[in-house]
């Protein structure tokens, strides 16, 4: 396959990317065919345009902090599980009704590998060491199963919550294989739909695409905001329309506490007539490196911690809370019509963000270089970049200890967001469920364990207690199993009943 004859060399020359063929004559026929296939699938004019815009935007925004342009989320668009307790039941019932009519779908962002966890497989396949050894994928699948069951019991009608799973090129096959081996964790196979986010080449600071080897480009997923392009070009929006989906819950795979298709969140957004909603947790420490949902120049967006000054991060309202306290947890609600508009109209207007990276590459001699400082950029879009297009945007505030514990890093002594913190967060939540349902724990001396409701200071190890999502989605339905009873840890409640596991695992 001669790149000159096929017109490929000409296209590369026009795009100023001819260097990608510099090792052509040293490649085997198979490598030449692979490189040709990769290059022919690319629109170099578009990629060069992305680079130019991304670099202009990033050089413009580096110097300028957002402070003067920001306003906090107004109270009238905010729903809160602590401040609006009297509405929670209504919201939950409204959400369950939508679920019972098969109008709610779930969209999982699962493109990440567990590299920082020290594993090469997709993060959703990770086992954080619960007594049951369930993976994140299984926990989430069982929450969907339970929610379908709750909606069916309440409304006496069969329903389905389709699960759309966005993987990356690197995680697609292993994810599909994992679900297939586990029989989709009890879900219907045709209601679990996999699709793949796009990839973009990494580029040096001059806009040249980087070669990671003589015949291979350095490619990276296009960020979780690549979702919108993938929804269009992989027919997912069409599939949603065919199924009659009206509302979509989008979330990231790494949160072990995620309330998948949370009926209260869905119901709140639907009752407010929202086309877009963000679930947030209260940011209590000004220096916590989390993005906050707020208004910038009158439009909603997420402002990263690095984009504001410390003085703004530390501002407090009259009630003592941080003024900018709506911590973004990558957990969103979209109406179908809004999502379709994004895909069909607004997606091309979304800017790429620039991430400066150390990118391994081959030099002019074909030697592999592993740089020790950033030598190029990866371009990505963010899922929350579309808030600006919403006509009715709402924010739903939940308790961090009940709903947010992300898994990002391998275990270490002072580790944050590790398998241990995720496992402890889930067991602590389940301990609180047992206490709320009238159960108690006793230690090896037969004394009742004091009811410490949450791991606020991080020093108390949680009671070992795990409740299968198949038994309870959010703490409901446990009274008949635990009320007035005393348990020794480890307590397991699953579809086979209530059991205490003694030390040696019997």
Short mmCIF file of C-alpha atoms in Angstrom, two decimals:
data_model
loop_
_atom_site.label_atom_id
_atom_site.label_comp_id
_atom_site.label_asym_id
_atom_site.label_seq_id
_atom_site.Cartn_x
_atom_site.Cartn_y
_atom_site.Cartn_z
CA UNK A 1 0.00 0.00 0.00
CA UNK A 2 1.87 3.07 -1.22
CA UNK A 3 0.88 6.23 0.72
CA UNK A 4 1.74 8.33 -2.34
CA UNK A 5 -0.58 6.38 -4.62
CA UNK A 6 -3.45 6.44 -2.12
CA UNK A 7 -3.30 10.20 -1.68
CA UNK A 8 -2.43 9.78 2.01
CA UNK A 9 0.99 11.40 1.67
CA UNK A 10 -0.63 14.37 -0.07
CA UNK A 11 -3.23 14.78 2.73
CA UNK A 12 -0.51 14.61 5.39
CA UNK A 13 1.61 17.17 3.53
CA UNK A 14 -1.31 19.58 3.30
CA UNK A 15 -1.90 19.21 7.04
CA UNK A 16 1.82 19.63 7.83
CA UNK A 17 1.94 16.12 9.37
CA UNK A 18 4.25 14.39 6.83
CA UNK A 19 6.62 13.34 9.63
CA UNK A 20 4.18 10.53 10.49
CA UNK A 21 5.52 8.60 7.48
CA UNK A 22 9.22 9.20 8.22
CA UNK A 23 9.83 5.55 9.21
CA UNK A 24 7.59 4.05 6.48
CA UNK A 25 10.35 2.12 4.76
CA UNK A 26 11.42 0.49 8.06
CA UNK A 27 7.95 -0.90 8.82
CA UNK A 28 6.80 -4.45 8.03
CA UNK A 29 3.86 -4.81 5.59
CA UNK A 30 1.57 -5.51 8.55
CA UNK A 31 2.75 -2.37 10.38
CA UNK A 32 2.36 -0.32 7.19
CA UNK A 33 -1.21 -1.56 6.78
CA UNK A 34 -2.01 -0.76 10.42
CA UNK A 35 -0.56 2.76 10.18
CA UNK A 36 -2.42 3.39 6.91
CA UNK A 37 -5.67 2.25 8.51
CA UNK A 38 -5.15 4.55 11.49
CA UNK A 39 -4.22 7.58 9.35
CA UNK A 40 -7.03 7.12 6.86
CA UNK A 41 -9.60 7.31 9.63
CA UNK A 42 -8.39 10.76 10.66
CA UNK A 43 -9.55 14.21 9.65
CA UNK A 44 -6.29 16.16 9.93
CA UNK A 45 -7.82 19.54 9.14
CA UNK A 46 -10.26 19.04 12.00
CA UNK A 47 -7.50 17.89 14.38
CA UNK A 48 -5.31 20.88 13.45
CA UNK A 49 -8.30 23.15 14.09
CA UNK A 50 -8.86 21.54 17.52
CA UNK A 51 -5.19 22.16 18.36
CA UNK A 52 -5.24 25.80 17.29
CA UNK A 53 -8.44 26.59 19.23
CA UNK A 54 -7.36 24.63 22.31
CA UNK A 55 -3.99 26.40 22.49
CA UNK A 56 -5.57 29.84 21.99
CA UNK A 57 -8.17 29.17 24.69
CA UNK A 58 -5.63 27.77 27.12
CA UNK A 59 -3.14 30.66 26.71
CA UNK A 60 -5.99 33.14 27.15
CA UNK A 61 -7.36 31.55 30.31
CA UNK A 62 -4.09 30.76 32.11
CA UNK A 63 -3.50 34.28 33.38
CA UNK A 64 -7.03 35.23 34.25
CA UNK A 65 -8.76 33.97 37.38
CA UNK A 66 -12.55 33.62 37.34
CA UNK A 67 -13.27 35.34 40.66
CA UNK A 68 -14.96 38.53 39.54
CA UNK A 69 -17.23 36.71 37.07
CA UNK A 70 -18.56 34.10 39.53
CA UNK A 71 -21.83 33.92 41.46
CA UNK A 72 -22.89 31.06 43.75
CA UNK A 73 -25.83 28.75 42.97
CA UNK A 74 -29.04 30.63 43.90
CA UNK A 75 -31.21 28.93 46.56
CA UNK A 76 -34.25 28.68 44.26
CA UNK A 77 -32.52 26.20 41.90
CA UNK A 78 -31.06 24.15 44.74
CA UNK A 79 -32.62 21.02 46.19
CA UNK A 80 -30.94 19.58 49.28
CA UNK A 81 -31.38 16.29 51.14
CA UNK A 82 -30.72 18.11 54.43
CA UNK A 83 -32.49 21.44 53.83
CA UNK A 84 -35.56 20.12 51.96
CA UNK A 85 -36.37 17.02 53.99
CA UNK A 86 -40.11 17.57 53.72
CA UNK A 87 -39.88 17.24 49.88
CA UNK A 88 -37.72 14.13 49.65
CA UNK A 89 -40.54 11.59 49.72
CA UNK A 90 -42.43 13.45 46.96
CA UNK A 91 -39.33 13.65 44.77
CA UNK A 92 -38.60 9.97 45.29
CA UNK A 93 -42.16 8.96 44.38
CA UNK A 94 -42.05 11.15 41.24
CA UNK A 95 -38.75 9.56 40.23
CA UNK A 96 -40.00 6.03 40.88
CA UNK A 97 -43.04 6.73 38.73
CA UNK A 98 -40.81 7.79 35.80
CA UNK A 99 -38.72 4.64 36.33
CA UNK A 100 -41.85 2.46 36.37
CA UNK A 101 -42.80 3.90 32.94
CA UNK A 102 -39.34 2.90 31.55
CA UNK A 103 -38.58 6.58 30.89
CA UNK A 104 -35.26 6.67 32.79
CA UNK A 105 -31.92 5.46 31.43
CA UNK A 106 -28.53 5.31 33.08
CA UNK A 107 -25.33 6.32 31.32
CA UNK A 108 -22.05 5.19 32.83
CA UNK A 109 -18.71 6.83 31.99
CA UNK A 110 -16.34 3.85 32.23
CA UNK A 111 -13.46 4.74 29.92
CA UNK A 112 -10.77 4.73 32.62
CA UNK A 113 -8.24 2.00 33.28
CA UNK A 114 -7.12 1.38 36.84
CA UNK A 115 -3.58 2.58 36.12
CA UNK A 116 -3.29 4.66 39.31
CA UNK A 117 -4.65 1.68 41.25
CA UNK A 118 -1.80 -0.39 39.86
CA UNK A 119 -3.94 -2.57 37.55
CA UNK A 120 -4.27 -2.61 33.77
CA UNK A 121 -7.95 -3.56 33.54
CA UNK A 122 -11.00 -1.24 33.60
CA UNK A 123 -11.71 0.41 36.95
CA UNK A 124 -15.26 -1.03 37.09
CA UNK A 125 -13.75 -4.53 37.40
CA UNK A 126 -11.91 -3.57 40.61
CA UNK A 127 -12.68 -5.37 43.88
CA UNK A 128 -12.07 -3.01 46.85
CA UNK A 129 -12.04 -5.91 49.31
CA UNK A 130 -15.64 -5.99 50.58
CA UNK A 131 -16.71 -9.17 52.39
CA UNK A 132 -18.62 -10.18 49.22
CA UNK A 133 -15.69 -9.23 46.92
CA UNK A 134 -18.15 -7.57 44.53
CA UNK A 135 -16.70 -5.28 41.87
CA UNK A 136 -17.91 -1.74 41.18
CA UNK A 137 -19.72 -2.96 38.04
CA UNK A 138 -21.60 -5.61 40.02
CA UNK A 139 -22.63 -3.22 42.80
CA UNK A 140 -24.00 -0.75 40.22
CA UNK A 141 -25.78 -3.47 38.21
CA UNK A 142 -27.48 -4.77 41.36
CA UNK A 143 -28.64 -1.26 42.27
CA UNK A 144 -30.35 -1.02 38.86
CA UNK A 145 -31.95 -4.45 39.40
CA UNK A 146 -33.28 -3.41 42.80
CA UNK A 147 -34.61 -0.09 41.50
CA UNK A 148 -36.52 -1.84 38.71
CA UNK A 149 -37.99 -4.16 41.33
CA UNK A 150 -39.00 -1.29 43.66
CA UNK A 151 -40.69 0.58 40.79
CA UNK A 152 -42.48 -2.60 39.64
CA UNK A 153 -43.75 -3.36 43.17
CA UNK A 154 -45.01 0.18 43.67
CA UNK A 155 -46.73 0.55 40.27
CA UNK A 156 -47.60 -3.11 39.51
CA UNK A 157 -46.06 -2.87 36.06
CA UNK A 158 -42.95 -4.31 34.42
CA UNK A 159 -40.24 -1.75 33.65
CA UNK A 160 -36.67 -1.45 32.54
CA UNK A 161 -33.80 0.95 33.18
CA UNK A 162 -31.48 0.65 30.15
CA UNK A 163 -27.79 0.93 31.00
CA UNK A 164 -25.53 2.63 28.44
CA UNK A 165 -21.84 2.08 29.17
CA UNK A 166 -19.23 4.30 27.51
CA UNK A 167 -15.85 2.62 27.36
CA UNK A 168 -12.65 3.71 25.67
CA UNK A 169 -10.78 1.82 22.94
CA UNK A 170 -8.58 0.36 25.67
CA UNK A 171 -11.39 -0.91 27.89
CA UNK A 172 -14.14 -1.94 25.44
CA UNK A 173 -13.29 -5.61 24.88
CA UNK A 174 -12.40 -6.43 28.48
CA UNK A 175 -15.55 -4.67 29.76
CA UNK A 176 -17.87 -6.51 27.36
CA UNK A 177 -16.16 -9.80 28.13
CA UNK A 178 -16.50 -9.22 31.89
CA UNK A 179 -20.25 -8.55 31.63
CA UNK A 180 -20.75 -11.54 29.38
CA UNK A 181 -18.85 -13.87 31.78
CA UNK A 182 -21.05 -12.68 34.66
CA UNK A 183 -24.34 -12.95 32.74
CA UNK A 184 -24.82 -9.18 32.94
CA UNK A 185 -25.24 -9.54 36.73
CA UNK A 186 -28.86 -10.55 36.28
CA UNK A 187 -29.81 -7.70 33.93
CA UNK A 188 -31.26 -8.36 30.47
CA UNK A 189 -28.42 -8.46 27.95
CA UNK A 190 -30.26 -6.27 25.41
CA UNK A 191 -30.74 -3.53 28.05
CA UNK A 192 -26.97 -3.17 28.55
CA UNK A 193 -25.53 -1.19 25.63
CA UNK A 194 -21.79 -0.62 25.21
CA UNK A 195 -20.34 2.17 23.09
CA UNK A 196 -16.93 3.71 22.69
CA UNK A 197 -15.66 7.23 23.22
CA UNK A 198 -13.44 8.77 20.54
CA UNK A 199 -9.68 9.04 20.55
CA UNK A 200 -7.50 12.02 19.62
CA UNK A 201 -3.78 12.07 18.89
CA UNK A 202 -1.37 13.66 21.36
CA UNK A 203 0.49 16.63 19.85
CA UNK A 204 3.68 18.51 20.58
CA UNK A 205 3.59 22.25 21.28
CA UNK A 206 4.00 22.99 17.56
CA UNK A 207 0.90 21.03 16.61
CA UNK A 208 2.75 17.98 15.28
CA UNK A 209 1.12 14.62 16.05
CA UNK A 210 3.41 12.53 18.27
CA UNK A 211 4.61 9.04 17.24
CA UNK A 212 4.85 6.65 20.20
CA UNK A 213 6.71 4.16 18.00
CA UNK A 214 7.85 4.15 14.36
CA UNK A 215 4.47 2.98 13.10
CA UNK A 216 2.08 4.05 15.83
CA UNK A 217 0.56 7.38 16.81
CA UNK A 218 0.23 8.39 20.44
CA UNK A 219 -3.55 8.35 20.97
CA UNK A 220 -5.63 9.26 24.03
CA UNK A 221 -9.38 9.23 24.83
CA UNK A 222 -11.01 12.60 24.11
CA UNK A 223 -12.16 13.20 27.70
CA UNK A 224 -15.51 12.31 29.30
CA UNK A 225 -17.03 15.17 27.28
CA UNK A 226 -16.30 13.05 24.20
CA UNK A 227 -19.54 11.43 25.32
CA UNK A 228 -21.68 13.77 23.22
CA UNK A 229 -19.93 13.08 19.94
CA UNK A 230 -19.98 9.32 20.62
CA UNK A 231 -23.72 9.40 21.44
CA UNK A 232 -24.33 10.77 17.97
CA UNK A 233 -21.95 8.80 15.83
CA UNK A 234 -22.63 5.44 17.50
CA UNK A 235 -26.41 5.62 17.24
CA UNK A 236 -27.02 5.81 21.00
CA UNK A 237 -29.34 8.84 20.81
CA UNK A 238 -31.41 6.93 18.21
CA UNK A 239 -31.52 3.90 20.50
CA UNK A 240 -32.73 6.03 23.43
CA UNK A 241 -35.45 7.56 21.25
CA UNK A 242 -36.60 4.11 20.07
CA UNK A 243 -36.94 2.97 23.69
CA UNK A 244 -38.90 6.05 24.72
CA UNK A 245 -36.25 7.28 27.16
CA UNK A 246 -37.07 10.77 28.49
CA UNK A 247 -34.55 11.24 31.31
CA UNK A 248 -30.90 10.20 31.62
CA UNK A 249 -28.71 9.85 34.71
CA UNK A 250 -24.98 10.17 33.89
CA UNK A 251 -22.25 9.21 36.36
CA UNK A 252 -18.63 8.04 36.67
CA UNK A 253 -17.70 4.44 37.37
CA UNK A 254 -15.35 5.12 40.29
CA UNK A 255 -17.86 6.19 42.97
CA UNK A 256 -18.69 3.15 45.11
CA UNK A 257 -21.63 4.96 46.79
CA UNK A 258 -23.33 6.14 43.59
CA UNK A 259 -27.14 5.97 43.70
CA UNK A 260 -27.65 4.82 40.13
CA UNK A 261 -30.77 6.49 38.64
CA UNK A 262 -31.44 7.95 42.11
CA UNK A 263 -35.24 8.35 42.15
CA UNK A 264 -35.15 11.41 44.43
CA UNK A 265 -32.64 13.22 42.16
CA UNK A 266 -34.59 12.26 39.02
CA UNK A 267 -37.90 13.27 40.64
CA UNK A 268 -36.50 16.62 41.83
CA UNK A 269 -35.19 17.45 38.33
CA UNK A 270 -38.43 16.37 36.64
CA UNK A 271 -40.63 18.33 39.06
CA UNK A 272 -38.49 21.45 38.53
CA UNK A 273 -38.87 21.04 34.74
CA UNK A 274 -35.06 20.88 34.41
CA UNK A 275 -33.29 20.00 31.20
CA UNK A 276 -30.02 19.63 33.08
CA UNK A 277 -29.16 18.98 36.73
CA UNK A 278 -25.96 18.45 38.72
CA UNK A 279 -25.67 16.45 41.92
CA UNK A 280 -23.15 18.06 44.30
CA UNK A 281 -21.67 17.51 47.75
CA UNK A 282 -20.94 20.39 50.09
CA UNK A 283 -17.35 21.55 49.93
CA UNK A 284 -16.34 22.28 53.52
CA UNK A 285 -12.59 22.88 53.19
CA UNK A 286 -11.70 25.91 51.02
CA UNK A 287 -8.53 24.26 49.69
CA UNK A 288 -10.11 20.94 48.67
CA UNK A 289 -9.13 20.52 45.01
CA UNK A 290 -12.63 19.93 43.69
CA UNK A 291 -14.46 21.88 40.97
CA UNK A 292 -17.51 23.88 42.07
CA UNK A 293 -20.78 24.38 40.24
CA UNK A 294 -21.58 28.09 39.98
CA UNK A 295 -22.60 30.82 37.55
CA UNK A 296 -19.96 32.53 35.43
CA UNK A 297 -21.17 35.57 33.50
CA UNK A 298 -24.72 34.39 34.21
CA UNK A 299 -24.26 30.85 32.86
CA UNK A 300 -23.74 27.66 34.83
CA UNK A 301 -20.43 25.87 34.70
CA UNK A 302 -17.90 24.01 36.82
CA UNK A 303 -14.97 26.16 37.92
CA UNK A 304 -11.87 24.19 38.86
CA UNK A 305 -10.04 24.92 42.12
CA UNK A 306 -7.01 26.13 40.14
CA UNK A 307 -9.12 28.77 38.37
CA UNK A 308 -9.91 30.85 41.47
CA UNK A 309 -7.87 32.67 44.11
CA UNK A 310 -7.66 31.46 47.70
CA UNK A 311 -9.57 34.57 48.86
CA UNK A 312 -12.58 33.55 46.76
CA UNK A 313 -12.32 29.89 47.79
CA UNK A 314 -12.43 31.03 51.44
CA UNK A 315 -15.47 33.35 51.14
CA UNK A 316 -18.35 32.40 53.43
CA UNK A 317 -22.08 33.16 53.41
CA UNK A 318 -23.99 34.56 56.39
CA UNK A 319 -24.81 31.00 57.54
CA UNK A 320 -21.11 30.12 57.80
CA UNK A 321 -21.03 27.81 54.80
CA UNK A 322 -18.50 28.40 52.04
CA UNK A 323 -20.05 30.68 49.43
CA UNK A 324 -18.81 28.47 46.59
CA UNK A 325 -19.55 25.12 48.16
CA UNK A 326 -21.32 23.08 45.45
CA UNK A 327 -18.64 20.42 44.90
CA UNK A 328 -18.98 18.70 41.52
CA UNK A 329 -19.04 14.87 41.67
CA UNK A 330 -19.59 14.04 37.96
CA UNK A 331 -23.18 12.99 38.57
CA UNK A 332 -25.73 14.59 36.24
CA UNK A 333 -29.32 14.55 35.00
CA UNK A 334 -30.29 15.37 31.40
CA UNK A 335 -33.66 15.43 29.72
CA UNK A 336 -33.57 13.47 26.47
CA UNK A 337 -34.54 16.50 24.37
CA UNK A 338 -31.67 18.52 25.89
CA UNK A 339 -29.17 15.72 25.28
CA UNK A 340 -30.35 15.33 21.69
CA UNK A 341 -29.94 19.10 21.14
CA UNK A 342 -26.41 18.96 22.53
CA UNK A 343 -25.46 16.09 20.23
CA UNK A 344 -27.09 17.57 17.13
CA UNK A 345 -26.42 21.30 17.59
CA UNK A 346 -24.00 22.30 20.33
CA UNK A 347 -21.30 19.60 20.42
CA UNK A 348 -19.09 21.26 17.76
CA UNK A 349 -19.08 24.48 19.83
CA UNK A 350 -17.54 22.75 22.86
CA UNK A 351 -13.90 23.72 23.35
CA UNK A 352 -11.18 21.19 24.02
CA UNK A 353 -9.23 21.64 27.24
CA UNK A 354 -5.46 21.23 27.16
CA UNK A 355 -3.74 18.77 29.47
CA UNK A 356 0.06 19.10 29.42
CA UNK A 357 1.62 15.64 29.63
CA UNK A 358 4.91 13.75 29.55
CA UNK A 359 4.36 11.76 26.36
CA UNK A 360 6.76 8.95 25.40
CA UNK A 361 7.79 9.32 21.74
CA UNK A 362 10.38 8.30 19.16
CA UNK A 363 12.99 10.84 18.07
CA UNK A 364 14.20 11.40 14.51
CA UNK A 365 16.46 8.31 14.82
CA UNK A 366 13.55 6.16 15.94
CA UNK A 367 14.83 5.88 19.53
CA UNK A 368 12.16 5.80 22.26
CA UNK A 369 12.37 8.84 24.54
CA UNK A 370 10.61 8.96 27.92
CA UNK A 371 10.53 12.67 28.81
CA UNK A 372 10.92 13.87 32.41
CA UNK A 373 8.91 17.06 31.83
CA UNK A 374 5.78 17.80 29.76
CA UNK A 375 6.55 17.75 26.04
CA UNK A 376 3.09 17.91 24.53
CA UNK A 377 -0.65 18.06 25.03
CA UNK A 378 -3.64 15.80 25.13
CA UNK A 379 -6.94 17.45 24.21
CA UNK A 380 -10.14 16.59 26.00
CA UNK A 381 -13.68 17.82 26.48
CA UNK A 382 -15.46 17.63 29.84
CA UNK A 383 -18.92 16.23 30.43
CA UNK A 384 -20.00 19.39 32.30
CA UNK A 385 -19.05 21.75 29.45
CA UNK A 386 -22.69 21.66 28.30
CA UNK A 387 -24.25 23.22 31.42
CA UNK A 388 -24.01 26.59 29.65
CA UNK A 389 -26.64 25.49 27.10
CA UNK A 390 -29.29 24.55 29.68
CA UNK A 391 -32.46 26.64 29.83
CA UNK A 392 -33.51 25.28 33.23
CA UNK A 393 -30.54 24.17 35.31
CA UNK A 394 -30.89 22.77 38.85
CA UNK A 395 -28.49 21.61 41.55
CA UNK A 396 -29.15 18.78 44.01
CA UNK A 397 -27.04 18.66 47.16
CA UNK A 398 -26.44 15.33 48.92
CA UNK A 399 -24.37 14.14 51.86
CA UNK A 400 -20.85 13.11 50.96
CA UNK A 401 -20.79 10.28 53.50
CA UNK A 402 -23.94 8.81 51.95
CA UNK A 403 -23.19 9.27 48.27
CA UNK A 404 -19.60 10.07 47.31
CA UNK A 405 -16.42 8.07 47.77
CA UNK A 406 -14.37 7.89 44.57
CA UNK A 407 -11.74 5.24 43.89
CA UNK A 408 -8.71 6.85 42.27
CA UNK A 409 -5.46 5.83 43.95
CA UNK A 410 -3.73 2.70 45.21
CA UNK A 411 -3.68 2.10 48.97
CA UNK A 412 -1.02 4.02 50.91
CA UNK A 413 -0.54 5.20 54.49
CA UNK A 414 -2.27 8.59 54.31
CA UNK A 415 -4.12 7.64 51.16
CA UNK A 416 -7.09 9.56 49.80
CA UNK A 417 -9.68 7.99 47.47
CA UNK A 418 -8.22 4.50 47.81
CA UNK A 419 -9.72 0.97 47.92
CA UNK A 420 -9.62 1.22 51.74
CA UNK A 421 -11.45 4.56 51.93
CA UNK A 422 -14.06 3.29 49.43
CA UNK A 423 -14.60 0.03 51.35
CA UNK A 424 -14.84 1.88 54.68
CA UNK A 425 -17.31 4.41 53.25
CA UNK A 426 -19.66 1.67 52.04
CA UNK A 427 -19.46 -0.37 55.26
CA UNK A 428 -20.01 2.75 57.35
CA UNK A 429 -23.11 3.63 55.30
CA UNK A 430 -24.47 0.08 55.72
CA UNK A 431 -23.76 0.23 59.46
CA UNK A 432 -25.92 3.39 59.63
CA UNK A 433 -28.69 1.64 57.67
CA UNK A 434 -28.77 -1.17 60.25
CA UNK A 435 -28.90 1.31 63.15
CA UNK A 436 -31.67 3.33 61.45
CA UNK A 437 -33.67 0.13 60.99
CA UNK A 438 -33.44 -0.64 64.71
CA UNK A 439 -30.56 -3.14 64.73
CA UNK A 440 -27.47 -3.03 66.98
CA UNK A 441 -23.92 -4.29 66.93
CA UNK A 442 -22.15 -5.92 69.88
CA UNK A 443 -18.41 -6.41 70.32
CA UNK A 444 -16.61 -9.60 71.36
CA UNK A 445 -17.35 -8.82 75.05
CA UNK A 446 -21.08 -8.66 74.35
CA UNK A 447 -21.20 -4.87 74.78
CA UNK A 448 -23.18 -2.70 72.37
CA UNK A 449 -20.96 -0.77 70.01
CA UNK A 450 -21.70 2.97 70.33
CA UNK A 451 -23.51 4.36 67.31
CA UNK A 452 -20.87 6.51 65.66
CA UNK A 453 -22.79 7.58 62.60
CA UNK A 454 -20.02 8.48 60.17
CA UNK A 455 -16.27 8.38 59.59
CA UNK A 456 -15.84 12.12 60.11
CA UNK A 457 -12.32 12.03 61.58
CA UNK A 458 -11.21 8.97 59.65
CA UNK A 459 -9.68 7.29 62.72
CA UNK A 460 -12.56 4.98 63.63
CA UNK A 461 -12.53 1.79 61.66
CA UNK A 462 -16.04 1.01 60.50
CA UNK A 463 -18.04 -1.95 61.72
CA UNK A 464 -17.72 -4.68 59.11
CA UNK A 465 -21.15 -4.76 57.57
CA UNK A 466 -22.28 -5.19 53.97
CA UNK A 467 -25.81 -5.14 52.61
CA UNK A 468 -26.37 -6.37 49.07
CA UNK A 469 -28.10 -3.85 46.75
CA UNK A 470 -30.42 -6.72 45.83
CA UNK A 471 -31.79 -6.46 49.40
CA UNK A 472 -31.83 -2.67 49.81
CA UNK A 473 -31.22 0.18 47.36
CA UNK A 474 -30.97 3.03 49.88
CA UNK A 475 -31.56 1.59 53.35
CA UNK A 476 -35.24 0.74 52.83
CA UNK A 477 -36.89 -2.57 53.77
CA UNK A 478 -34.43 -3.64 56.49
CA UNK A 479 -36.65 -3.39 59.59
CA UNK A 480 -38.05 -6.92 59.33
CA UNK A 481 -34.50 -8.29 59.04
CA UNK A 482 -32.71 -6.36 61.81
CA UNK A 483 -35.15 -4.56 64.16
CA UNK A 484 -34.45 -5.33 67.81
CA UNK A 485 -31.66 -7.76 66.92
CA UNK A 486 -28.01 -7.68 67.96
CA UNK A 487 -25.22 -8.61 65.57
CA UNK A 488 -21.53 -9.42 65.72
CA UNK A 489 -19.47 -8.10 62.84
CA UNK A 490 -18.85 -9.16 60.09
CA UNK A 491 -22.54 -8.84 59.16
CA UNK A 492 -23.64 -9.79 55.65
CA UNK A 493 -27.20 -9.28 54.43
CA UNK A 494 -27.84 -10.62 50.95
CA UNK A 495 -30.47 -12.52 48.94
CA UNK A 496 -29.77 -15.61 51.09
CA UNK A 497 -30.62 -13.83 54.33
CA UNK A 498 -28.71 -12.41 57.30
CA UNK A 499 -25.41 -14.03 58.28
CA UNK A 500 -22.53 -13.24 60.61
CA UNK A 501 -19.13 -14.21 59.28
CA UNK A 502 -16.79 -15.22 62.06
CA UNK A 503 -13.06 -14.43 61.97
CA UNK A 504 -11.88 -17.42 59.93
CA UNK A 505 -14.50 -16.81 57.27
CA UNK A 506 -16.82 -19.72 58.14
#
